[in-house]
Tab-separated table of C-alpha atoms in Angstrom:
chain	number	residue	atom	x	y	z
A	1	MET	CA	-75.905	103.522	-6.404
A	2	TYR	CA	-76.783	99.962	-7.412
A	3	ILE	CA	-79.914	97.847	-7.431
A	4	GLN	CA	-79.508	95.093	-4.856
A	5	ASN	CA	-82.865	93.286	-5.051
A	6	VAL	CA	-86.064	93.427	-7.081
A	7	TYR	CA	-89.187	91.461	-6.153
A	8	ILE	CA	-92.498	91.638	-7.962
A	9	GLU	CA	-95.539	89.501	-7.304
A	10	ASN	CA	-98.946	89.488	-9.031
A	11	MET	CA	-98.326	92.795	-10.787
A	12	GLY	CA	-99.523	93.072	-14.371
A	13	ALA	CA	-98.346	90.024	-16.307
A	14	ILE	CA	-95.818	89.059	-13.621
A	15	GLU	CA	-96.881	86.270	-11.294
A	16	SER	CA	-93.580	86.117	-9.407
A	17	PHE	CA	-90.225	87.718	-10.201
A	18	LYS	CA	-87.061	87.854	-8.114
A	19	LEU	CA	-83.714	89.373	-8.991
A	20	SER	CA	-81.278	89.194	-6.086
A	21	GLN	CA	-77.854	90.596	-5.312
A	22	SER	CA	-76.172	87.298	-6.190
A	23	GLN	CA	-77.681	87.504	-9.691
A	24	LEU	CA	-76.821	91.188	-10.148
A	25	PHE	CA	-73.156	91.092	-9.037
A	26	THR	CA	-70.126	88.922	-9.742
A	27	SER	CA	-68.259	87.136	-6.957
A	28	GLU	CA	-65.847	90.134	-7.018
A	29	ASN	CA	-68.855	92.420	-6.322
A	30	ASN	CA	-68.841	93.980	-9.799
A	31	PRO	CA	-72.241	94.700	-11.373
A	32	LYS	CA	-73.389	92.348	-14.136
A	33	PRO	CA	-75.157	93.657	-17.254
A	34	ILE	CA	-78.800	92.579	-17.411
A	35	ILE	CA	-80.704	92.055	-20.668
A	36	LEU	CA	-84.497	91.760	-20.640
A	37	VAL	CA	-86.085	89.683	-23.382
A	38	GLY	CA	-89.557	88.250	-23.788
A	39	LYS	CA	-92.736	88.381	-25.784
A	40	ASN	CA	-94.977	91.428	-25.644
A	41	GLY	CA	-97.091	91.477	-22.506
A	42	THR	CA	-94.793	89.362	-20.317
A	43	GLY	CA	-93.828	92.101	-17.820
A	44	LYS	CA	-90.615	93.719	-19.076
A	45	THR	CA	-92.126	97.210	-18.884
A	46	THR	CA	-93.714	96.448	-15.492
A	47	LEU	CA	-90.269	95.577	-14.135
A	48	LEU	CA	-88.645	98.681	-15.627
A	49	SER	CA	-91.470	100.965	-14.474
A	50	SER	CA	-91.056	99.736	-10.897
A	51	ILE	CA	-87.365	100.634	-11.066
A	52	VAL	CA	-88.127	104.034	-12.640
A	53	ASP	CA	-90.737	104.857	-9.979
A	54	ALA	CA	-88.253	103.890	-7.265
A	55	LEU	CA	-85.711	106.261	-8.824
A	56	TYR	CA	-88.385	108.986	-9.038
A	57	GLU	CA	-89.069	108.605	-5.313
A	58	LEU	CA	-85.378	108.677	-4.460
A	59	SER	CA	-84.715	111.788	-6.544
A	60	ASN	CA	-87.875	113.461	-5.229
A	61	ASP	CA	-86.345	113.326	-1.734
A	62	CYS	CA	-83.391	115.397	-2.972
A	63	PHE	CA	-84.952	117.693	-5.588
A	64	SER	CA	-88.262	119.539	-5.649
A	65	ASP	CA	-88.903	119.439	-9.411
A	66	VAL	CA	-88.389	115.805	-10.404
A	67	LEU	CA	-91.973	114.548	-10.318
A	68	PRO	CA	-94.643	116.759	-11.879
A	69	ARG	CA	-97.641	117.434	-9.655
A	70	SER	CA	-100.961	115.836	-10.534
A	71	GLY	CA	-103.800	116.972	-8.296
A	72	MET	CA	-102.746	116.340	-4.692
A	73	GLY	CA	-100.030	113.834	-5.635
A	74	TYR	CA	-97.427	113.176	-8.290
A	75	LYS	CA	-97.421	111.646	-11.768
A	76	TYR	CA	-95.548	108.360	-11.780
A	77	PHE	CA	-94.278	106.258	-14.665
A	78	LYS	CA	-96.836	103.500	-14.076
A	79	LEU	CA	-100.336	103.514	-12.694
A	80	SER	CA	-100.641	102.101	-9.221
A	81	GLY	CA	-103.667	100.479	-7.687
A	82	SER	CA	-106.032	97.594	-8.263
A	83	ARG	CA	-105.608	97.803	-12.060
A	84	ASN	CA	-102.101	96.387	-11.634
A	85	ILE	CA	-103.171	93.327	-9.651
A	86	ARG	CA	-102.813	90.162	-11.706
A	87	VAL	CA	-106.176	88.594	-12.639
A	88	ASN	CA	-107.614	86.217	-9.997
A	89	ASN	CA	-105.352	87.587	-7.229
A	90	ASP	CA	-106.178	89.933	-4.374
A	91	PHE	CA	-102.805	91.676	-3.988
A	92	ALA	CA	-99.733	92.848	-5.870
A	93	PHE	CA	-96.452	94.376	-4.806
A	94	SER	CA	-93.124	95.475	-6.171
A	95	TYR	CA	-90.046	96.026	-4.050
A	96	VAL	CA	-86.751	97.546	-5.192
A	97	ASN	CA	-83.715	97.883	-2.937
A	98	PHE	CA	-80.724	100.088	-3.838
A	99	SER	CA	-77.360	100.333	-2.109
A	100	LYS	CA	-75.406	103.541	-1.823
A	101	LYS	CA	-72.334	104.655	0.094
A	102	GLU	CA	-74.432	106.061	2.939
A	103	GLY	CA	-76.574	102.920	3.302
A	104	PHE	CA	-79.542	101.751	1.296
A	105	TYR	CA	-82.846	102.876	-0.150
A	106	GLU	CA	-86.048	100.837	-0.400
A	107	TYR	CA	-89.132	101.297	-2.558
A	108	LEU	CA	-92.367	99.389	-2.012
A	109	ASP	CA	-95.552	99.620	-4.067
A	110	LYS	CA	-98.255	97.409	-2.591
A	111	ASN	CA	-101.841	97.063	-3.679
A	112	GLY	CA	-104.712	94.992	-2.381
A	113	ASN	CA	-105.017	92.665	0.549
A	114	ILE	CA	-101.488	91.930	1.791
A	115	SER	CA	-99.750	93.019	4.974
A	116	ILE	CA	-96.215	94.330	5.321
A	117	GLU	CA	-95.376	91.251	7.401
A	118	GLU	CA	-96.536	88.963	4.579
A	119	ILE	CA	-94.413	90.914	2.105
A	120	LYS	CA	-91.384	90.659	4.391
A	121	SER	CA	-91.801	86.872	4.556
A	122	LYS	CA	-92.115	86.607	0.757
A	123	ILE	CA	-89.098	88.796	0.038
A	124	ASP	CA	-86.919	86.666	2.311
A	125	CYS	CA	-84.069	89.120	2.862
A	126	LEU	CA	-82.545	90.411	6.046
A	127	ASN	CA	-82.713	94.068	7.087
A	128	ILE	CA	-85.427	95.177	4.702
A	129	LEU	CA	-88.521	97.197	5.382
A	130	HIS	CA	-87.244	97.646	8.912
A	131	ASP	CA	-89.061	100.933	9.569
A	132	VAL	CA	-92.334	100.047	7.860
A	133	SER	CA	-95.404	98.750	9.597
A	134	ASN	CA	-98.959	98.158	8.397
A	135	SER	CA	-100.082	101.344	10.098
A	136	ASN	CA	-97.882	103.698	8.058
A	137	ALA	CA	-97.870	101.996	4.649
A	138	GLY	CA	-100.533	102.304	2.000
């Protein structure tokens, strides 16, 4: 399984971040190594925690003991909610898309005042979030 796309907007220190398939793979479709560097507080951990939470969700679909229970939900790597929205913004989201032999897997964490349709237009990729509507996403 490989990461195909990562998009983060207004989450923590990150105003806008995009890592696409063309940046993650060579022209021969081999994965490229990625190195994250930056000053403290610039969003490296926010990026990695979005990927980790996406992997938690994926593994939770296959195994019953991956995510520890916390009240009526699960404990995730990062806190979700309005605390993650970048100052002076009214929404935040992170999107991670993985490919696998059987197809693909998508993870979306959205907070605040933004619709799924707005996220789809910002992500600018084909065939993503195809089964998600505003009525069934939180």
